[in-house]
Short mmCIF file of C-alpha atoms in Angstrom, two decimals:
data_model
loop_
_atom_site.label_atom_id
_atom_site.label_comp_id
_atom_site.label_asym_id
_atom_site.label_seq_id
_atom_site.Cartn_x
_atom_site.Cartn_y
_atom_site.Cartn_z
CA UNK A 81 7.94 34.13 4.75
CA UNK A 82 9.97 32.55 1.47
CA UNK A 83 7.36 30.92 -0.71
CA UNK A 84 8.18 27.26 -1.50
CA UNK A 85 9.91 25.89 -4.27
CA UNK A 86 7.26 23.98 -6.52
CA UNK A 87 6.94 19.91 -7.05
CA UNK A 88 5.11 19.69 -10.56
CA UNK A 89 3.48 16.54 -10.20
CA UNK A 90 2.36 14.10 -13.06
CA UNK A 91 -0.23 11.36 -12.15
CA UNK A 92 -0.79 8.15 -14.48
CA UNK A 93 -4.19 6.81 -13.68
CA UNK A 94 -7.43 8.28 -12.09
CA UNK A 95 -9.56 5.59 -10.18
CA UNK A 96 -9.51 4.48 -6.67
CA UNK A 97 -5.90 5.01 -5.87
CA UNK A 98 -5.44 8.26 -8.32
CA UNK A 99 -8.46 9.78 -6.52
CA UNK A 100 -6.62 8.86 -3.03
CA UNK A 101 -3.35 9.96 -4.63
CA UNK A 102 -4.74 13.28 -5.71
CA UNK A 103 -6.65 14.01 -2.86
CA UNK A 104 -3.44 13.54 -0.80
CA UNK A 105 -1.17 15.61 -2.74
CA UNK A 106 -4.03 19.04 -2.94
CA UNK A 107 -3.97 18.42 1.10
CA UNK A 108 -0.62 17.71 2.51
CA UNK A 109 0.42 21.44 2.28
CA UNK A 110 -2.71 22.54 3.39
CA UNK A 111 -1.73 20.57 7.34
CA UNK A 112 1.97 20.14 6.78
CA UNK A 113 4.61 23.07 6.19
CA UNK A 114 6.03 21.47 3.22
CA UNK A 115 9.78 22.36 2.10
CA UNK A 116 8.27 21.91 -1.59
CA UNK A 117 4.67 23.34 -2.84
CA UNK A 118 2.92 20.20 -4.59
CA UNK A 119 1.54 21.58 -7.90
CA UNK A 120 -0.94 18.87 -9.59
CA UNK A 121 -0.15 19.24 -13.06
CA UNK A 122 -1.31 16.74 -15.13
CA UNK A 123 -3.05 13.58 -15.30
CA UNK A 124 -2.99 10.66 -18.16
CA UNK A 125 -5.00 8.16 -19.07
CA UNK A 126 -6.25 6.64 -22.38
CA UNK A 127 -10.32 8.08 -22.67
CA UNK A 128 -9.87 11.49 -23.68
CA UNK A 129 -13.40 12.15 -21.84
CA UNK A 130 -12.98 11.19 -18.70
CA UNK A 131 -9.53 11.60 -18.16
CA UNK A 132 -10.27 15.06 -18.45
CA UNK A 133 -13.36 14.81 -16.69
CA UNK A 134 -11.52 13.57 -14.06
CA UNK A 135 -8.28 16.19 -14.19
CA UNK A 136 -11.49 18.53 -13.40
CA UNK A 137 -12.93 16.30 -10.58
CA UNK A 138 -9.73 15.75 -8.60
CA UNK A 139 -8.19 19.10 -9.05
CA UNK A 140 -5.15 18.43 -11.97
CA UNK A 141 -4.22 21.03 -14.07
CA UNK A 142 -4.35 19.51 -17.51
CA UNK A 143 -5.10 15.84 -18.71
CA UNK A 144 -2.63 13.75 -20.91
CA UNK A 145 -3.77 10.53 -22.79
CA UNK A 146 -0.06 9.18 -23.19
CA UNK A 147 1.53 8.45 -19.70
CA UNK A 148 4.75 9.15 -22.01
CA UNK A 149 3.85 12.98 -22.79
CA UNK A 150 3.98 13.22 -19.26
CA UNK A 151 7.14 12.44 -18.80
CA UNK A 152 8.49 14.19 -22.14
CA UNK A 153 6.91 17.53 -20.38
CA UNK A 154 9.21 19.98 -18.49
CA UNK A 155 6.95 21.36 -16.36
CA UNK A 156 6.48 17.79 -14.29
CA UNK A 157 9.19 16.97 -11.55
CA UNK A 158 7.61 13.43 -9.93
CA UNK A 159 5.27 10.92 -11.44
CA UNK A 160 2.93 9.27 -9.94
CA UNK A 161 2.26 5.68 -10.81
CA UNK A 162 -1.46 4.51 -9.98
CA UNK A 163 -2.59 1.99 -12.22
CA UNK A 164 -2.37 -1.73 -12.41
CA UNK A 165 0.71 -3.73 -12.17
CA UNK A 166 1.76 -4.77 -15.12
CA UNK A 167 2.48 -1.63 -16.38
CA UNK A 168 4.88 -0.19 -13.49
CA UNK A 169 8.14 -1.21 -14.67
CA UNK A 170 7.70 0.13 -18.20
CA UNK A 171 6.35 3.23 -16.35
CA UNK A 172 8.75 3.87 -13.47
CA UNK A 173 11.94 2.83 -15.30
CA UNK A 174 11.03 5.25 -18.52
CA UNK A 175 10.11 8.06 -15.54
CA UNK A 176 13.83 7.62 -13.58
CA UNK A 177 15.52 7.76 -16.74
CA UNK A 178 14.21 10.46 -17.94
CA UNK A 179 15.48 11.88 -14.57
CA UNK A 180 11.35 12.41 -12.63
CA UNK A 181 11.18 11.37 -8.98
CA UNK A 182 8.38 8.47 -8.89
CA UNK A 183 6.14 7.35 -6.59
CA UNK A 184 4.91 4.13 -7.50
CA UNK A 185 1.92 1.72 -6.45
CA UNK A 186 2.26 -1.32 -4.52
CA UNK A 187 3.20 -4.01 -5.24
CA UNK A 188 5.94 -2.88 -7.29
CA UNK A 189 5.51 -5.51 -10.59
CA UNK A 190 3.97 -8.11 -11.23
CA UNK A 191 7.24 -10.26 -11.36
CA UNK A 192 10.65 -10.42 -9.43
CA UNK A 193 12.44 -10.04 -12.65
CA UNK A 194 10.19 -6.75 -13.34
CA UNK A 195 10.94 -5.29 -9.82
CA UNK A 196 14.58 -6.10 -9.95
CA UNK A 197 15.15 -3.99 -13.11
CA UNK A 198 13.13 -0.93 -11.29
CA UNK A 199 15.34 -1.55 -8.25
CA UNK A 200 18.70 -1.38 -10.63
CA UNK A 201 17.05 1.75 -12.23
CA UNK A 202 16.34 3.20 -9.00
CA UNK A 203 19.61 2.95 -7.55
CA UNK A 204 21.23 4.29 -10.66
CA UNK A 205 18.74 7.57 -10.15
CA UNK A 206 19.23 7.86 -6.41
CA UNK A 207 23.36 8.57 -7.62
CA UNK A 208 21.89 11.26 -9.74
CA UNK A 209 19.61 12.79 -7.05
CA UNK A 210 16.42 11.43 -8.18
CA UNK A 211 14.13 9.94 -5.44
CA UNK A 212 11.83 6.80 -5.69
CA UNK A 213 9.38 5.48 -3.52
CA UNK A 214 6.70 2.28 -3.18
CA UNK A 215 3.23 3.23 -1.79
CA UNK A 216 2.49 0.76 0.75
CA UNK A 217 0.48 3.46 2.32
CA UNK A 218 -0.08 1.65 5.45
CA UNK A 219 3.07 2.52 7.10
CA UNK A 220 1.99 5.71 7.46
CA UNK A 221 -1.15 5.04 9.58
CA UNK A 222 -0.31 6.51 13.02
CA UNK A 223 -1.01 3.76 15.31
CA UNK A 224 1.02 1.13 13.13
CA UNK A 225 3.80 4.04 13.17
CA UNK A 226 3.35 4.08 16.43
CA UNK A 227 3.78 -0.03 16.97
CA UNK A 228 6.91 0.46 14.87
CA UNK A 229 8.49 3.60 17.41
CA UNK A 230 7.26 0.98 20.37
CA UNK A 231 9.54 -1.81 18.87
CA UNK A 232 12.21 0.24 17.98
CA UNK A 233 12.21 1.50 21.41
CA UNK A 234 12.94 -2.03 23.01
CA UNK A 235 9.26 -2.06 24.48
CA UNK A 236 8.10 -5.64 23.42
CA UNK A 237 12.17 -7.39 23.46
CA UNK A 238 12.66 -10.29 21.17
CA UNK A 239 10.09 -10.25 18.77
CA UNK A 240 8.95 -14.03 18.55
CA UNK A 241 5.86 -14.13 16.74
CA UNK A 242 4.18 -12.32 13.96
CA UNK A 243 0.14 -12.88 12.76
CA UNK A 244 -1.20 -10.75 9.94
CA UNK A 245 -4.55 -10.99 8.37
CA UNK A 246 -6.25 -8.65 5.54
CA UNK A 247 -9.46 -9.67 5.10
CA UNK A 248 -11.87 -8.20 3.10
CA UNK A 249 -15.59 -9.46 1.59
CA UNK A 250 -16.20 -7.32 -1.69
CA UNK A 251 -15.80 -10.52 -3.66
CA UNK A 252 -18.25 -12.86 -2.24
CA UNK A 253 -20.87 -12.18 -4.66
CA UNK A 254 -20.05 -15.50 -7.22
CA UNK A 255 -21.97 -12.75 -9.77
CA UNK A 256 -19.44 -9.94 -9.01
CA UNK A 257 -17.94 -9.07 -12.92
CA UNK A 258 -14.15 -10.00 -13.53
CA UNK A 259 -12.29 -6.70 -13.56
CA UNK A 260 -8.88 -6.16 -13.84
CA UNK A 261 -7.55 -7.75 -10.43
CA UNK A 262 -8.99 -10.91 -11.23
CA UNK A 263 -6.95 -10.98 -14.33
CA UNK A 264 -3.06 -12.42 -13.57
CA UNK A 265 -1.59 -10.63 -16.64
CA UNK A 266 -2.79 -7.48 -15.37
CA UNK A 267 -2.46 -7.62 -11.43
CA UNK A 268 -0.03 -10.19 -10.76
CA UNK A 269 -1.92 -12.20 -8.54
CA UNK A 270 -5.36 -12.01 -6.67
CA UNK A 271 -5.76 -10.90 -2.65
CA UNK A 272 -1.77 -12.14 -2.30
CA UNK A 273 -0.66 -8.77 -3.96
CA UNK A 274 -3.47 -6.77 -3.80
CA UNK A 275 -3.48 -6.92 -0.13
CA UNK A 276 -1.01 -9.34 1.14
CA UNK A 277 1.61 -7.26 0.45
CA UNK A 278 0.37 -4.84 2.66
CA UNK A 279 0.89 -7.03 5.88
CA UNK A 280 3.91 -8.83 4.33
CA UNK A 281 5.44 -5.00 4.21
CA UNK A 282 4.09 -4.07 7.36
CA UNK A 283 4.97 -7.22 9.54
CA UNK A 284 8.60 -6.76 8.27
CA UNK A 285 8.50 -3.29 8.47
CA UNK A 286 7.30 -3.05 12.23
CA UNK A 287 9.43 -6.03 13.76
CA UNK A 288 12.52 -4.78 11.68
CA UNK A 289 12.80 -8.45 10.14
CA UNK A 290 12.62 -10.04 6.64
CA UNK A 291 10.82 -12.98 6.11
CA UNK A 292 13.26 -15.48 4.53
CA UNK A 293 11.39 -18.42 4.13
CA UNK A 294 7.41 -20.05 3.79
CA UNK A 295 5.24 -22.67 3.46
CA UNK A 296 1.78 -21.70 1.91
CA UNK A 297 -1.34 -22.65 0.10
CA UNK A 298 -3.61 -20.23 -2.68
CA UNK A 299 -7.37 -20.68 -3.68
CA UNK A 300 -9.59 -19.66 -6.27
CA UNK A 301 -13.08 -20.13 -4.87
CA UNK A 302 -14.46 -19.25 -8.18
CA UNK A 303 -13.24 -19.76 -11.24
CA UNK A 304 -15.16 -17.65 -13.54
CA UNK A 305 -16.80 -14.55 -13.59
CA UNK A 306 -18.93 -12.24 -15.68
CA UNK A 307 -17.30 -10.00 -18.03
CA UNK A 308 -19.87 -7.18 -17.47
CA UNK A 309 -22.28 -5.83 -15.52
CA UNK A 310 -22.54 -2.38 -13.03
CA UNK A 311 -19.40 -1.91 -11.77
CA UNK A 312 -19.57 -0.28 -7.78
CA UNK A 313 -16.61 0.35 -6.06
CA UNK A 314 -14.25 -2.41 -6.48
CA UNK A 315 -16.59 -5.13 -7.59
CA UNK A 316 -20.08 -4.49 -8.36
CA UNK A 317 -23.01 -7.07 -9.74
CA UNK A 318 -22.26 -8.85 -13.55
CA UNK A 319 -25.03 -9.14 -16.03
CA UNK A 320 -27.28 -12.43 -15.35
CA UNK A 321 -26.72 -13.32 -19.17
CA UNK A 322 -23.22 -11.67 -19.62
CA UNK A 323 -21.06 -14.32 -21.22
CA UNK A 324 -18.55 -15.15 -18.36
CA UNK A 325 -14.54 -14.96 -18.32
CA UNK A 326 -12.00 -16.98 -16.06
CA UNK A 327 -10.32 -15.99 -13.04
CA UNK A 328 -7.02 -16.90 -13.15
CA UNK A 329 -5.92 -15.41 -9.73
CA UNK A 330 -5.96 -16.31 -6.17
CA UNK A 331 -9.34 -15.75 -4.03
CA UNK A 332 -7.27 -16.71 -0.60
CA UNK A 333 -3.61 -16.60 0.42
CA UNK A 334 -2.28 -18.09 3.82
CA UNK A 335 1.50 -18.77 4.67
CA UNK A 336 3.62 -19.72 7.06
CA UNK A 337 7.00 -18.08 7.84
CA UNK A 338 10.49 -17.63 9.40
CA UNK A 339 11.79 -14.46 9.80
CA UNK A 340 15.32 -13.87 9.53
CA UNK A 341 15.28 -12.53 13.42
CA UNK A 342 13.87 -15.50 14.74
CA UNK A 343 10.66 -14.71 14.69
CA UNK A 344 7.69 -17.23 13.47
CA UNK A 345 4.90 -15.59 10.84
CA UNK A 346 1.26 -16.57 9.91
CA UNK A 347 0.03 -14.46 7.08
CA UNK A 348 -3.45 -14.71 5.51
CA UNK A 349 -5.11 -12.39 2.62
CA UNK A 350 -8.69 -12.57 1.24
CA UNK A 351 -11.50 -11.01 -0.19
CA UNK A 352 -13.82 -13.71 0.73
CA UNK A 353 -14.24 -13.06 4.40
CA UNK A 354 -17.85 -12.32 4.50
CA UNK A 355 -18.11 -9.28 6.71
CA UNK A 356 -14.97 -8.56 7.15
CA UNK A 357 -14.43 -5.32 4.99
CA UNK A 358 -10.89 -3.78 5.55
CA UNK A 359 -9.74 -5.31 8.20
CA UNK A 360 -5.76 -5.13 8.15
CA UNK A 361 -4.62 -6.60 11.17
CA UNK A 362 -1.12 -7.23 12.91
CA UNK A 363 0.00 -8.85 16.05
CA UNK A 364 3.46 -8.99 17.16
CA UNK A 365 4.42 -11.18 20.52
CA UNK A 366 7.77 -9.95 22.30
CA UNK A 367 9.64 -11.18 24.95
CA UNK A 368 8.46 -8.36 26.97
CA UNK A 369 5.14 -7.21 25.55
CA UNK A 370 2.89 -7.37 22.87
CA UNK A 371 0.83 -5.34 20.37
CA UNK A 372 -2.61 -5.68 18.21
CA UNK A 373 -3.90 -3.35 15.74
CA UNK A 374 -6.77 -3.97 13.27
CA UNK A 375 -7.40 -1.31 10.90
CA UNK A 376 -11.30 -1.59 11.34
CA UNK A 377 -10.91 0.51 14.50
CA UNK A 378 -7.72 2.50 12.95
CA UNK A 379 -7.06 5.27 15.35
CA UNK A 380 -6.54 2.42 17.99
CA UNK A 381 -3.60 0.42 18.81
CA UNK A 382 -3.60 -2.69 21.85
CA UNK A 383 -0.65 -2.97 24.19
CA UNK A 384 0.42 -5.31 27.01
CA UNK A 385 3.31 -5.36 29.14
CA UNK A 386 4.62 -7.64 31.13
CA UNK A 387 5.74 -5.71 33.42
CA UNK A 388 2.61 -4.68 34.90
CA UNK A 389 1.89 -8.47 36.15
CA UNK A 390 -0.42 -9.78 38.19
CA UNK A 391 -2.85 -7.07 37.06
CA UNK A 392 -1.35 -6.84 33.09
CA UNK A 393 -4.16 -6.64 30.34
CA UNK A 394 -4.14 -5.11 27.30
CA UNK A 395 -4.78 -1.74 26.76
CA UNK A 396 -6.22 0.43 24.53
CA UNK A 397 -3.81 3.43 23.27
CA UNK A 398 -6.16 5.95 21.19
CA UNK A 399 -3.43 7.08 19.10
CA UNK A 400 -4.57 10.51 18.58
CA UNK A 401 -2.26 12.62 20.95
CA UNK A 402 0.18 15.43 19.66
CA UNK A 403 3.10 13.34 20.09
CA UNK A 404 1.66 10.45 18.35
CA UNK A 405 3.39 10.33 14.89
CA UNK A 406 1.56 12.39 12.41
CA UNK A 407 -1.88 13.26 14.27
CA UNK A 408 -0.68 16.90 15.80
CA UNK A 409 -0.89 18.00 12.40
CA UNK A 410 -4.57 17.17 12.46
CA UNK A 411 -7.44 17.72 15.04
CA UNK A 412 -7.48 18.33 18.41
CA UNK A 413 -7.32 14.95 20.73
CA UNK A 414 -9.91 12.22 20.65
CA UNK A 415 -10.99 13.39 16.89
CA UNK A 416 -9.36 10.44 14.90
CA UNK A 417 -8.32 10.16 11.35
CA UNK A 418 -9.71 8.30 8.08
CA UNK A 419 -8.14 5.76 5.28
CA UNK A 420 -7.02 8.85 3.40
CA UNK A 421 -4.78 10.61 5.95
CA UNK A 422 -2.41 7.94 5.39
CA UNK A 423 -1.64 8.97 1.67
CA UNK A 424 -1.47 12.40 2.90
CA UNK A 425 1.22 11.56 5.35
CA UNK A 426 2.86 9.43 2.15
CA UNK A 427 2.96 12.58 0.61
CA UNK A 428 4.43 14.40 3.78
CA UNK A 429 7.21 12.31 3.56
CA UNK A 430 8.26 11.89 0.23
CA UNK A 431 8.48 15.71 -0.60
CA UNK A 432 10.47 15.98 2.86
CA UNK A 433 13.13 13.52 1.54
CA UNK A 434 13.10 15.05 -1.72
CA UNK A 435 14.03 18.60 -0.48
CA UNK A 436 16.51 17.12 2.03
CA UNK A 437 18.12 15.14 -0.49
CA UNK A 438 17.39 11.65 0.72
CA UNK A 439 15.93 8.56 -0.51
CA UNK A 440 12.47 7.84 0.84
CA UNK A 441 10.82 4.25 2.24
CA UNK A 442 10.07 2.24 1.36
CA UNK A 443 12.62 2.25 -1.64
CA UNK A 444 11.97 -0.09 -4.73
CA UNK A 445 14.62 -2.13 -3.05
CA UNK A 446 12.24 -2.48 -0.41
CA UNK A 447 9.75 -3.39 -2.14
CA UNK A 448 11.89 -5.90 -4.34
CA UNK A 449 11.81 -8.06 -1.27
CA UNK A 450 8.08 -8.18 -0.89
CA UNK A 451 8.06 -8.81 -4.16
CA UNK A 452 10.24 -11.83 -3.58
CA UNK A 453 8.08 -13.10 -0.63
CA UNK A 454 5.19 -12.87 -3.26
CA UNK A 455 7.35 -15.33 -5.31
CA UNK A 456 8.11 -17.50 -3.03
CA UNK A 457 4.65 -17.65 -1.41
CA UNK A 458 3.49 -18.93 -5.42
CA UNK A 459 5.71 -21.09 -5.69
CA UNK A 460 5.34 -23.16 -2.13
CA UNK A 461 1.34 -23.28 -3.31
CA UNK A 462 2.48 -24.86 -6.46
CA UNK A 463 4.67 -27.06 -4.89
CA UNK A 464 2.15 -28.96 -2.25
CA UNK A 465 3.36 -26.30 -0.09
CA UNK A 466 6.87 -27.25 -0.08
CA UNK A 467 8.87 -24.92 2.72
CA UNK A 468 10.62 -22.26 -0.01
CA UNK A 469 13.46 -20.03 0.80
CA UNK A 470 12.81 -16.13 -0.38
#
């Protein structure tokens, strides 16, 4: 048996998503025969200390504190984009350039302008052989890859109505300190990118239509926060006397939509939705069936067919079989996967289109038109909600 070509890979950032990244990349070739051997090579970040603190935590090779010496070095292939938004573009574009493949965060900037130049970049690289990718990791859950197979199939006809909901509760707490994603400069906007753009991807990925116009409202339940305090997870508890900052993000995001297929939308993203703590959901209503998935019970997926009238229900497909997508790799049937499988099966297919010579998905170009709905979504709230085309 030949031993595998190495991918030298480069990782900017270290927190939630670099420890999801990382743990991802030291896995997928331990379940997946891999055309390329993932090699974590470096990391970077700007504290000396615990950026190599945690290259030693998370398995990297060596720690950078320049995101640019990473790409300078010749021993890194791919780079691997994980921190906040408004740094992606300079990031990514510098990356392709330079001629890495980059996997990148969602959403892709914090601007349309932003991800239209990484989209131009990207497409300039792809001539050259270089691959780029967006992380909406979601698409690679198996029961929403399944949905997707299920449409593509024919299974649920006409697709005529779409509902997606991410709701989440980890910023109830009025005390809970302002970090980064409740700063706009930094993260774009508040639960509209951060997790809206997970269901915006997803609904268009799954039916196999773009949304093309919306009608929508944003809130800020509250508008200031304190700068600092003990910081859990992604929130925490601020300081009872810290002197307080504003939020200058969204708290809520619904919207309204047309897809370009006909299909009707209703989107809505928040991280105010006491008890509700990751719970990704997607309906789609065909002309012939329907499916439900919430990603609170993950390894499940709801169907109903028409077909099997007068006694039709839904029913519950425990998406854990061999021939499901991705879970033969895993454990034997009934044993179900967790949030991080789906990075690992990112992984899985990114090196796969990178040895075969193909572009992966979602591209940047992709993700350019989520970044559009984004857009468009802002600027029907501005606008009393005025119906905007994407």
């Amino acid at each position: 048996m030949t031993e595998s070509k190495a991918l030298r890979v480069g990782m900017v950032g270290y927190a939630f998503m670099g420890a999801a990244h990382s743990h991802a990349w030291r896995t997928a070739p331990r379940f997946f025969d891999l055309p390329l051997a993932p090699e974590l090579t470096a990391v970077a970040g700007r504290d000396p200390e615990r950026v190599a603190a945690a290259a030693a935590k998370l398995g990297w090779a060596s720690a950078e504190t320049d995101w640019r010496r990473l790409i300078e070095r010749d021993d890194i292939d791919l780079i691997d984009i994980c921190t906040p938004g408004d740094t992606h573009a300079e990031i990514a574009i510098a990356a392709l350039e330079a001629g890495k493949h980059v996997l990148c965060e969602k959403p892709l900037a914090n601007s349309v302008a932003e991800a239209e130049r990484m989209a131009v970049v990207a497409d300039a690289a792809a001539a050259r052989g270089v691959a780029s990718m967006c992380g909406f990791s979601y698409r690679r859950t198996p029961a929403l890859a399944l949905a997707k197979r299920l449409v593509d199939s024919g299974a649920l006809g006409s697709i005529r109505h779409v509902r997606a909901q991410y709701l989440q509760d980890w910023l109830t707490d009025e005390n809970a300190p302002l970090t980064w994603r409740l700063d706009k400069s930094k993260s774009g906007s508040g639960s509209l990118g951060d997790i809206g753009a997970h269901i915006i991807d997803a609904a268009q990925w799954i039916s196999g239509q773009s949304i093309g116009g919306v009608s929508a409202l944003l809130e800020t339940f509250v508008k200031e926060r304190p700068k600092g305090g003990d910081f859990v997870g992604l929130g925490g508890r601020g300081g009872a006397e810290a002197a307080k900052g504003p939020v200058t993000v969204d708290d809520a995001a619904i919207f309204s939509a047309r897809l370009d297929g006909g299909a009707v939308g209703v989107f809505e993203a928040t991280r105010f939705a006491l008890g509700r703590k990751n719970a990704m959901r997607l309906e789609l209503n065909g002309s012939k069936a329907s499916l439900a998935f919430d990603f609170e019970d993950m390894n499940s997926l709801w169907f109903y067919d028409s077909a099997d009238e007068p006694n039709a229900g839904f029913r519950k497909i425990q998406v854990t079989e061999p021939e499901h997508p991705y879970t033969g790799h895993w454990w034997p049937v009934g044993h179900g996967l967790g949030y991080e499988h789906a990075f690992t099966h990112q992984v899985v297919d990114l090196v796969e289109a990178i040895a075969a010579g193909n572009q992966p998905a979602p591209s940047f170009a992709d993700a350019l038109q989520v970044q559009r709905v984004l857009a468009a979504v802002e600027a029907s709230a501005a606008d009393d909600s005025c119906w905007t085309k994407v």
